[in-house]
Amino acid sequence: MKAVQLLVLILSGLVGAQQQALMDYLERRLLAIEDRISLWHEQTSRYASELREFKQQMVAQLEGLDKSKEALQSELDTVGTRVDRVEREMDYLETQNGVQPCVDVDDKLVEQQVTVVKERNKAKYAKLTDCSDMISSIKAMKILKRVGGAKGMWTKDMGSGTKKVYILNGTEDNTVYEFGTVREFTSSQGTSAATSIQLPSAWRGMGHAIYNNQLYYLKQGEEMKLIKFDLQKNIVADSAVFPAKNHLPVYSLNPETFIDLAVDEEGLWAIYATQENERYISLAKIDSKTLDIEQMWDTPCVRENAEAAFVICGTVYVVYNSKLPSRSQIQCVFDVSDMVTNDDAPHVHFPKRYGTHASLKYSPVEQLLYAWDDGYQILYKLQMKKKLEV
């Protein structure tokens, strides 16, 4: 009987040992499976993270490709417009000029022909406008505010009836600040209340102009490029390379401005200077719709000691730093219609208060000058008279 009990105990011990071994084996297998599951989970998370990063990179690259496509399309449209413009000009020249004979022409005859062409251009231009006003004096001056640095430009839209005011601070930037009215501008703290408009490229100098909801500004690179930016659609409406080469600063006292765009009763103008006529200021009439140059003139106005200029009724007024410490003075006038000579024009003094005028922008609707003087925004009320009264 004792032997049987002993055998039962032995068998029970064997069974218990086998069960324990089986449990240990199963536990080890489960731990191994858990380790693998944990490793798979970690790898899956890493793969998902890498996939998300790859997806973001692809989305960014696709967005960049879309932007490049839009930019390329814009450039192609611009090139197409310029090609069409050149073709129209070539067609016009072909209709106006026949084939010239291959013969030597007397120098005097050439000079006569050039004179005739100039007279025809002058006569053609004179028919474009009946405007005959000119400055008689500065009627009043009002200092509105001080915003920004020593140099900049502020203006209204000189072609439309909008009351909006625009601030372009500095000599090189791509942000335009828009205020609803002059009162809103003067009552605000800095530019905090303004709407910021981002341009696709930075301007250069202080020679910008706003005309019929379009901002015209200069982009300087290998070539001087005139940009026409639609302020309502926030897109570049057109661009063109300014035809004159070897540009010089148009005003010696503001060397950042190479082309000063101006608006008057007749439209858009460009005041500029080149190495070909380096001592003097030149003038060009621009078609504001196509950016074509309609006509160009060399003026007798020197660049030395000049600080700014503006155009009224086809007459450019160049402002120079006066010997008096608190004044500037109009010392040179050039009228494209020859109704006013520089000797006959009155020398108008500006009651300047601070430094050099960085910019002067004429409003033909209000007959005001929007001036930027050492960061101060100033309005000059003009007293006008007829050119024929000179």
CSV table of C-alpha atoms in Angstrom, one decimal:
chain,number,residue,atom,x,y,z
A,1,MET,CA,0.0,0.0,0.0
A,2,LYS,CA,2.8,2.3,0.8
A,3,ALA,CA,4.4,1.5,-2.5
A,4,VAL,CA,1.3,2.5,-4.3
A,5,GLN,CA,1.1,5.8,-2.5
A,6,LEU,CA,4.7,6.5,-3.2
A,7,LEU,CA,4.1,5.8,-6.9
A,8,VAL,CA,1.2,8.1,-7.0
A,9,LEU,CA,3.3,10.9,-5.4
A,10,ILE,CA,6.0,10.4,-7.9
A,11,LEU,CA,3.6,10.5,-10.8
A,12,SER,CA,2.0,13.6,-9.3
A,13,GLY,CA,5.3,15.3,-9.1
A,14,LEU,CA,6.2,14.4,-12.7
A,15,VAL,CA,2.8,15.8,-13.8
A,16,GLY,CA,3.4,19.0,-11.8
A,17,ALA,CA,6.9,19.4,-13.2
A,18,GLN,CA,5.6,19.0,-16.8
A,19,GLN,CA,2.8,21.5,-16.2
A,20,GLN,CA,5.3,24.0,-14.7
A,21,ALA,CA,7.6,23.5,-17.6
A,22,LEU,CA,4.7,23.9,-20.0
A,23,MET,CA,3.6,27.1,-18.2
A,24,ASP,CA,7.2,28.4,-18.3
A,25,TYR,CA,7.4,27.7,-22.0
A,26,LEU,CA,4.1,29.3,-22.7
A,27,GLU,CA,5.1,32.3,-20.7
A,28,ARG,CA,8.4,32.7,-22.6
A,29,ARG,CA,6.5,32.3,-25.9
A,30,LEU,CA,4.0,35.0,-24.9
A,31,LEU,CA,6.8,37.3,-23.8
A,32,ALA,CA,8.5,36.8,-27.2
A,33,ILE,CA,5.2,37.5,-29.0
A,34,GLU,CA,4.7,40.6,-26.9
A,35,ASP,CA,8.2,41.8,-27.8
A,36,ARG,CA,7.6,41.2,-31.5
A,37,ILE,CA,4.2,43.0,-31.3
A,38,SER,CA,5.9,45.9,-29.5
A,39,LEU,CA,8.6,46.0,-32.2
A,40,TRP,CA,6.0,45.8,-35.0
A,41,HIS,CA,4.1,48.7,-33.3
A,42,GLU,CA,7.2,50.8,-33.1
A,43,GLN,CA,8.2,50.1,-36.7
A,44,THR,CA,4.6,50.8,-37.9
A,45,SER,CA,4.6,54.2,-36.0
A,46,ARG,CA,8.0,55.1,-37.5
A,47,TYR,CA,6.8,54.1,-41.0
A,48,ALA,CA,3.6,56.1,-40.6
A,49,SER,CA,5.6,59.2,-39.4
A,50,GLU,CA,8.0,58.9,-42.3
A,51,LEU,CA,5.0,58.5,-44.7
A,52,ARG,CA,3.4,61.7,-43.3
A,53,GLU,CA,6.7,63.6,-43.6
A,54,PHE,CA,7.1,62.3,-47.2
A,55,LYS,CA,3.5,63.3,-48.0
A,56,GLN,CA,4.2,66.9,-46.6
A,57,GLN,CA,7.3,67.2,-48.6
A,58,MET,CA,5.5,66.1,-51.8
A,59,VAL,CA,2.6,68.6,-51.0
A,60,ALA,CA,5.2,71.4,-50.6
A,61,GLN,CA,7.0,70.5,-53.8
A,62,LEU,CA,3.6,70.3,-55.7
A,63,GLU,CA,2.7,73.8,-54.3
A,64,GLY,CA,6.1,75.1,-55.4
A,65,LEU,CA,5.6,73.6,-58.8
A,66,ASP,CA,2.2,75.3,-59.0
A,67,LYS,CA,3.7,78.6,-58.1
A,68,SER,CA,6.5,78.1,-60.6
A,69,LYS,CA,3.9,77.2,-63.2
A,70,GLU,CA,1.9,80.4,-62.4
A,71,ALA,CA,5.1,82.5,-62.5
A,72,LEU,CA,6.1,81.0,-65.8
A,73,GLN,CA,2.7,81.5,-67.2
A,74,SER,CA,2.8,85.1,-66.1
A,75,GLU,CA,6.2,85.6,-67.7
A,76,LEU,CA,4.9,83.9,-70.9
A,77,ASP,CA,1.9,86.2,-71.0
A,78,THR,CA,4.2,89.2,-70.5
A,79,VAL,CA,6.5,88.1,-73.2
A,80,GLY,CA,3.5,87.5,-75.5
A,81,THR,CA,2.2,91.0,-74.8
A,82,ARG,CA,5.6,92.6,-75.5
A,83,VAL,CA,5.9,90.6,-78.7
A,84,ASP,CA,2.5,91.8,-79.8
A,85,ARG,CA,3.6,95.3,-78.9
A,86,VAL,CA,6.8,95.1,-81.0
A,87,GLU,CA,4.8,93.6,-83.9
A,88,ARG,CA,2.3,96.5,-83.7
A,89,GLU,CA,5.2,99.0,-83.6
A,90,MET,CA,6.9,97.3,-86.6
A,91,ASP,CA,3.7,97.3,-88.6
A,92,TYR,CA,3.2,101.0,-87.8
A,93,LEU,CA,6.8,101.9,-88.8
A,94,GLU,CA,6.4,99.9,-92.0
A,95,THR,CA,3.2,101.8,-92.9
A,96,GLN,CA,4.8,105.2,-92.0
A,97,ASN,CA,8.2,104.7,-93.6
A,98,GLY,CA,8.9,103.3,-97.0
A,99,VAL,CA,12.1,101.6,-98.1
A,100,GLN,CA,14.9,104.1,-97.9
A,101,PRO,CA,17.2,104.4,-101.0
A,102,CYS,CA,20.8,103.4,-100.5
A,103,VAL,CA,22.3,106.8,-101.2
A,104,ASP,CA,24.4,109.3,-99.3
A,105,VAL,CA,22.4,112.1,-97.7
A,106,ASP,CA,23.7,115.6,-97.1
A,107,ASP,CA,24.3,116.3,-93.3
A,108,LYS,CA,22.3,119.5,-93.5
A,109,LEU,CA,19.3,117.6,-95.0
A,110,VAL,CA,19.5,115.1,-92.2
A,111,GLU,CA,19.5,117.9,-89.6
A,112,GLN,CA,16.5,119.4,-91.3
A,113,GLN,CA,14.6,116.1,-91.3
A,114,VAL,CA,15.4,115.6,-87.6
A,115,THR,CA,14.1,119.1,-86.9
A,116,VAL,CA,10.9,118.4,-88.9
A,117,VAL,CA,10.3,115.2,-86.9
A,118,LYS,CA,10.8,117.0,-83.6
A,119,GLU,CA,8.3,119.7,-84.7
A,120,ARG,CA,5.8,117.1,-85.8
A,121,ASN,CA,6.1,115.2,-82.5
A,122,LYS,CA,5.7,118.5,-80.6
A,123,ALA,CA,2.6,119.3,-82.6
A,124,LYS,CA,1.2,115.9,-82.2
A,125,TYR,CA,1.7,116.0,-78.4
A,126,ALA,CA,0.2,119.5,-78.1
A,127,LYS,CA,-3.1,118.2,-79.4
A,128,LEU,CA,-3.5,115.7,-76.6
A,129,THR,CA,-4.5,118.2,-73.9
A,130,ASP,CA,-6.0,121.6,-73.3
A,131,CYS,CA,-4.4,121.9,-69.9
A,132,SER,CA,-2.5,125.2,-69.4
A,133,ASP,CA,-2.1,125.7,-65.7
A,134,MET,CA,1.2,126.3,-63.9
A,135,ILE,CA,2.3,127.2,-60.4
A,136,SER,CA,2.2,130.7,-59.2
A,137,SER,CA,3.1,130.2,-55.5
A,138,ILE,CA,2.7,127.9,-52.5
A,139,LYS,CA,-0.7,129.0,-51.0
A,140,ALA,CA,-0.5,127.0,-47.7
A,141,MET,CA,1.4,124.2,-46.0
A,142,LYS,CA,0.1,121.6,-43.5
A,143,ILE,CA,2.2,119.1,-41.6
A,144,LEU,CA,0.0,116.0,-41.0
A,145,LYS,CA,2.1,113.4,-39.2
A,146,ARG,CA,5.4,111.7,-38.9
A,147,VAL,CA,5.5,108.1,-39.9
A,148,GLY,CA,8.5,106.0,-41.1
A,149,GLY,CA,12.0,106.9,-41.8
A,150,ALA,CA,13.7,109.9,-43.4
A,151,LYS,CA,12.9,108.7,-46.9
A,152,GLY,CA,9.7,107.4,-48.4
A,153,MET,CA,6.6,108.4,-50.4
A,154,TRP,CA,2.9,109.0,-49.6
A,155,THR,CA,0.2,109.7,-52.1
A,156,LYS,CA,-3.5,109.3,-53.1
A,157,ASP,CA,-4.6,107.6,-56.2
A,158,MET,CA,-4.1,110.5,-58.6
A,159,GLY,CA,-6.4,109.2,-61.3
A,160,SER,CA,-9.6,108.1,-59.5
A,161,GLY,CA,-11.9,109.7,-57.0
A,162,THR,CA,-11.0,107.4,-54.1
A,163,LYS,CA,-10.1,108.8,-50.7
A,164,LYS,CA,-7.5,106.1,-49.9
A,165,VAL,CA,-4.0,107.1,-48.8
A,166,TYR,CA,-1.0,105.0,-49.5
A,167,ILE,CA,2.4,104.9,-47.6
A,168,LEU,CA,5.6,103.4,-49.1
A,169,ASN,CA,8.2,103.8,-46.4
A,170,GLY,CA,11.9,103.6,-47.1
A,171,THR,CA,13.9,103.2,-50.3
A,172,GLU,CA,13.5,99.5,-50.8
A,173,ASP,CA,10.7,97.3,-49.5
A,174,ASN,CA,7.7,95.3,-50.8
A,175,THR,CA,4.9,96.4,-48.3
A,176,VAL,CA,2.4,99.1,-49.1
A,177,TYR,CA,0.2,100.5,-46.4
A,178,GLU,CA,-3.3,101.5,-47.3
A,179,PHE,CA,-5.5,103.8,-45.3
A,180,GLY,CA,-9.2,104.5,-46.0
A,181,THR,CA,-8.9,108.3,-45.7
A,182,VAL,CA,-6.4,111.0,-44.8
A,183,ARG,CA,-8.2,111.5,-41.5
A,184,GLU,CA,-7.8,107.7,-40.7
A,185,PHE,CA,-4.1,108.0,-41.5
A,186,THR,CA,-3.6,111.1,-39.3
A,187,SER,CA,-5.5,109.7,-36.3
A,188,SER,CA,-3.8,106.2,-36.3
A,189,GLN,CA,-0.8,105.1,-34.4
A,190,GLY,CA,1.9,104.5,-37.0
A,191,THR,CA,0.6,102.1,-39.6
A,192,SER,CA,-1.3,99.8,-37.2
A,193,ALA,CA,-4.7,100.7,-38.7
A,194,ALA,CA,-3.5,100.3,-42.3
A,195,THR,CA,-4.2,97.4,-44.6
A,196,SER,CA,-0.9,95.8,-45.7
A,197,ILE,CA,-0.4,95.0,-49.4
A,198,GLN,CA,2.4,92.7,-50.2
A,199,LEU,CA,4.1,93.2,-53.6
A,200,PRO,CA,5.7,90.3,-55.6
A,201,SER,CA,9.0,92.2,-55.7
A,202,ALA,CA,10.7,95.1,-53.8
A,203,TRP,CA,10.6,98.7,-55.1
A,204,ARG,CA,13.6,100.8,-55.5
A,205,GLY,CA,13.8,104.5,-54.6
A,206,MET,CA,10.9,106.9,-53.9
A,207,GLY,CA,9.6,107.4,-57.5
A,208,HIS,CA,6.4,105.4,-57.3
A,209,ALA,CA,3.0,106.5,-58.6
A,210,ILE,CA,-0.6,105.4,-58.1
A,211,TYR,CA,-3.0,106.1,-61.0
A,212,ASN,CA,-6.4,104.6,-61.7
A,213,ASN,CA,-6.1,101.8,-59.1
A,214,GLN,CA,-2.7,100.8,-60.4
A,215,LEU,CA,0.6,101.1,-58.5
A,216,TYR,CA,3.5,101.9,-60.8
A,217,TYR,CA,7.0,101.2,-59.3
A,218,LEU,CA,10.5,100.4,-60.4
A,219,LYS,CA,12.2,97.0,-60.0
A,220,GLN,CA,16.0,97.4,-60.4
A,221,GLY,CA,18.1,94.5,-61.6
A,222,GLU,CA,20.2,94.1,-64.7
A,223,GLU,CA,17.6,96.3,-66.4
A,224,MET,CA,15.3,99.0,-65.0
A,225,LYS,CA,11.9,97.4,-65.1
A,226,LEU,CA,8.6,99.2,-64.7
A,227,ILE,CA,6.0,97.2,-62.8
A,228,LYS,CA,2.2,97.9,-63.1
A,229,PHE,CA,0.5,96.3,-60.0
A,230,ASP,CA,-3.3,96.1,-59.8
A,231,LEU,CA,-4.3,97.2,-56.2
A,232,GLN,CA,-7.8,95.8,-56.5
A,233,LYS,CA,-6.8,92.3,-57.8
A,234,ASN,CA,-3.4,92.2,-56.1
A,235,ILE,CA,-1.7,91.0,-59.2
A,236,VAL,CA,0.9,92.3,-61.6
A,237,ALA,CA,-1.1,93.7,-64.5
A,238,ASP,CA,1.9,94.4,-66.8
A,239,SER,CA,5.6,95.1,-66.8
A,240,ALA,CA,8.1,96.6,-69.3
A,241,VAL,CA,11.8,97.4,-69.4
A,242,PHE,CA,12.4,101.1,-69.5
A,243,PRO,CA,14.1,101.8,-72.9
A,244,ALA,CA,16.8,104.2,-71.7
A,245,LYS,CA,20.1,102.6,-70.6
A,246,ASN,CA,23.0,103.4,-68.2
A,247,HIS,CA,20.7,105.1,-65.7
A,248,LEU,CA,22.0,107.6,-63.1
A,249,PRO,CA,20.3,108.8,-59.9
A,250,VAL,CA,17.9,111.5,-61.2
A,251,TYR,CA,18.5,113.7,-58.1
A,252,SER,CA,21.9,114.1,-56.5
A,253,LEU,CA,20.4,114.7,-53.1
A,254,ASN,CA,18.3,111.5,-53.3
A,255,PRO,CA,20.6,109.0,-55.1
A,256,GLU,CA,18.2,106.0,-54.4
A,257,THR,CA,15.7,107.3,-57.0
A,258,PHE,CA,16.8,106.4,-60.6
A,259,ILE,CA,13.3,107.0,-62.2
A,260,ASP,CA,10.7,109.3,-60.6
A,261,LEU,CA,7.2,108.5,-61.9
A,262,ALA,CA,4.7,111.4,-61.9
A,263,VAL,CA,1.1,111.9,-62.7
A,264,ASP,CA,-0.6,115.1,-63.9
A,265,GLU,CA,-3.7,116.1,-65.9
A,266,GLU,CA,-2.3,114.3,-69.0
A,267,GLY,CA,-1.4,110.9,-67.4
A,268,LEU,CA,1.8,109.2,-66.5
A,269,TRP,CA,5.4,110.5,-66.8
A,270,ALA,CA,8.9,109.4,-66.0
A,271,ILE,CA,11.6,111.7,-64.8
A,272,TYR,CA,15.0,110.1,-65.2
A,273,ALA,CA,18.7,110.6,-66.1
A,274,THR,CA,21.3,108.6,-68.1
A,275,GLN,CA,25.1,108.7,-68.7
A,276,GLU,CA,24.5,109.9,-72.2
A,277,ASN,CA,23.3,113.2,-70.8
A,278,GLU,CA,24.6,112.8,-67.3
A,279,ARG,CA,24.5,116.5,-66.1
A,280,TYR,CA,20.8,116.9,-67.0
A,281,ILE,CA,17.4,115.5,-66.2
A,282,SER,CA,15.3,113.8,-68.9
A,283,LEU,CA,11.5,113.4,-69.3
A,284,ALA,CA,9.3,110.8,-70.9
A,285,LYS,CA,5.6,110.4,-71.4
A,286,ILE,CA,4.3,106.9,-70.7
A,287,ASP,CA,1.1,105.3,-71.9
A,288,SER,CA,-0.3,104.1,-68.5
A,289,LYS,CA,-2.3,101.3,-70.2
A,290,THR,CA,0.4,99.7,-72.3
A,291,LEU,CA,3.6,101.1,-70.6
A,292,ASP,CA,4.8,102.2,-74.0
A,293,ILE,CA,7.0,105.3,-74.2
A,294,GLU,CA,5.1,108.0,-76.2
A,295,GLN,CA,7.8,110.6,-76.3
A,296,MET,CA,11.1,111.6,-74.7
A,297,TRP,CA,12.7,115.0,-74.0
A,298,ASP,CA,16.1,116.3,-72.7
A,299,THR,CA,15.6,119.1,-70.3
A,300,PRO,CA,18.0,122.0,-69.3
A,301,CYS,CA,17.5,121.1,-65.6
A,302,VAL,CA,20.7,119.9,-63.9
A,303,ARG,CA,20.8,117.0,-61.5
A,304,GLU,CA,23.3,118.6,-59.1
A,305,ASN,CA,21.7,119.8,-55.9
A,306,ALA,CA,18.2,118.6,-57.0
A,307,GLU,CA,16.1,116.8,-54.5
A,308,ALA,CA,12.7,116.1,-56.2
A,309,ALA,CA,10.5,117.0,-59.2
A,310,PHE,CA,6.9,116.8,-60.3
A,311,VAL,CA,4.8,117.4,-63.4
A,312,ILE,CA,1.8,119.7,-63.9
A,313,CYS,CA,0.1,120.2,-67.3
A,314,GLY,CA,3.1,118.8,-69.2
A,315,THR,CA,5.5,121.0,-67.3
A,316,VAL,CA,8.2,119.5,-65.1
A,317,TYR,CA,9.2,121.5,-62.0
A,318,VAL,CA,12.6,120.6,-60.5
A,319,VAL,CA,13.1,121.4,-56.8
A,320,TYR,CA,16.6,122.2,-55.5
A,321,ASN,CA,18.0,122.7,-52.1
A,322,SER,CA,18.1,126.4,-51.4
A,323,LYS,CA,21.0,128.2,-49.7
A,324,LEU,CA,18.6,129.1,-47.0
A,325,PRO,CA,18.6,126.4,-44.4
A,326,SER,CA,14.9,125.9,-44.1
A,327,ARG,CA,13.7,126.2,-47.7
A,328,SER,CA,13.7,124.4,-51.0
A,329,GLN,CA,13.1,126.2,-54.3
A,330,ILE,CA,11.9,125.5,-57.8
A,331,GLN,CA,14.8,126.7,-59.9
A,332,CYS,CA,14.2,124.9,-63.2
A,333,VAL,CA,11.0,124.5,-65.3
A,334,PHE,CA,10.7,122.6,-68.6
A,335,ASP,CA,7.4,122.8,-70.6
A,336,VAL,CA,7.0,120.2,-73.4
A,337,SER,CA,4.7,122.5,-75.3
A,338,ASP,CA,7.2,125.4,-75.1
A,339,MET,CA,4.5,127.8,-73.7
A,340,VAL,CA,6.7,128.5,-70.6
A,341,THR,CA,10.5,129.0,-70.6
A,342,ASN,CA,12.7,128.6,-67.6
A,343,ASP,CA,13.5,132.3,-67.6
A,344,ASP,CA,9.8,133.3,-67.5
A,345,ALA,CA,8.7,130.8,-64.8
A,346,PRO,CA,8.4,132.1,-61.2
A,347,HIS,CA,10.9,130.7,-58.7
A,348,VAL,CA,8.7,129.3,-56.1
A,349,HIS,CA,10.0,128.7,-52.5
A,350,PHE,CA,8.8,125.9,-50.3
A,351,PRO,CA,8.5,126.7,-46.6
A,352,LYS,CA,10.4,123.5,-45.8
A,353,ARG,CA,10.8,122.7,-42.1
A,354,TYR,CA,13.1,119.7,-41.7
A,355,GLY,CA,15.4,118.0,-44.2
A,356,THR,CA,15.4,117.3,-47.9
A,357,HIS,CA,12.2,116.4,-49.8
A,358,ALA,CA,12.5,112.7,-50.4
A,359,SER,CA,9.5,112.8,-52.8
A,360,LEU,CA,6.9,115.3,-54.1
A,361,LYS,CA,3.7,113.9,-55.7
A,362,TYR,CA,1.2,116.2,-57.4
A,363,SER,CA,-2.6,115.6,-57.2
A,364,PRO,CA,-4.3,117.1,-60.3
A,365,VAL,CA,-7.7,116.6,-58.8
A,366,GLU,CA,-6.9,118.5,-55.6
A,367,GLN,CA,-4.0,120.7,-56.8
A,368,LEU,CA,-2.0,119.6,-53.8
A,369,LEU,CA,1.6,118.3,-53.4
A,370,TYR,CA,2.0,115.2,-51.2
A,371,ALA,CA,5.5,115.7,-49.7
A,372,TRP,CA,7.7,113.4,-47.6
A,373,ASP,CA,10.3,115.4,-45.6
A,374,ASP,CA,12.5,113.6,-43.1
A,375,GLY,CA,9.6,111.2,-42.2
A,376,TYR,CA,7.0,114.0,-42.0
A,377,GLN,CA,4.0,113.8,-44.3
A,378,ILE,CA,3.2,117.3,-45.6
A,379,LEU,CA,0.6,118.8,-47.9
A,380,TYR,CA,1.3,121.9,-50.0
A,381,LYS,CA,-1.7,123.8,-51.4
A,382,LEU,CA,-0.7,125.3,-54.7
A,383,GLN,CA,-1.8,128.7,-56.2
A,384,MET,CA,-2.2,128.2,-59.9
A,385,LYS,CA,-2.3,130.6,-63.0
A,386,LYS,CA,-2.5,130.2,-66.7
A,387,LYS,CA,0.6,129.7,-68.7
A,388,LEU,CA,-0.4,132.4,-71.2
A,389,GLU,CA,-0.3,134.9,-68.3
A,390,VAL,CA,3.5,134.5,-68.0
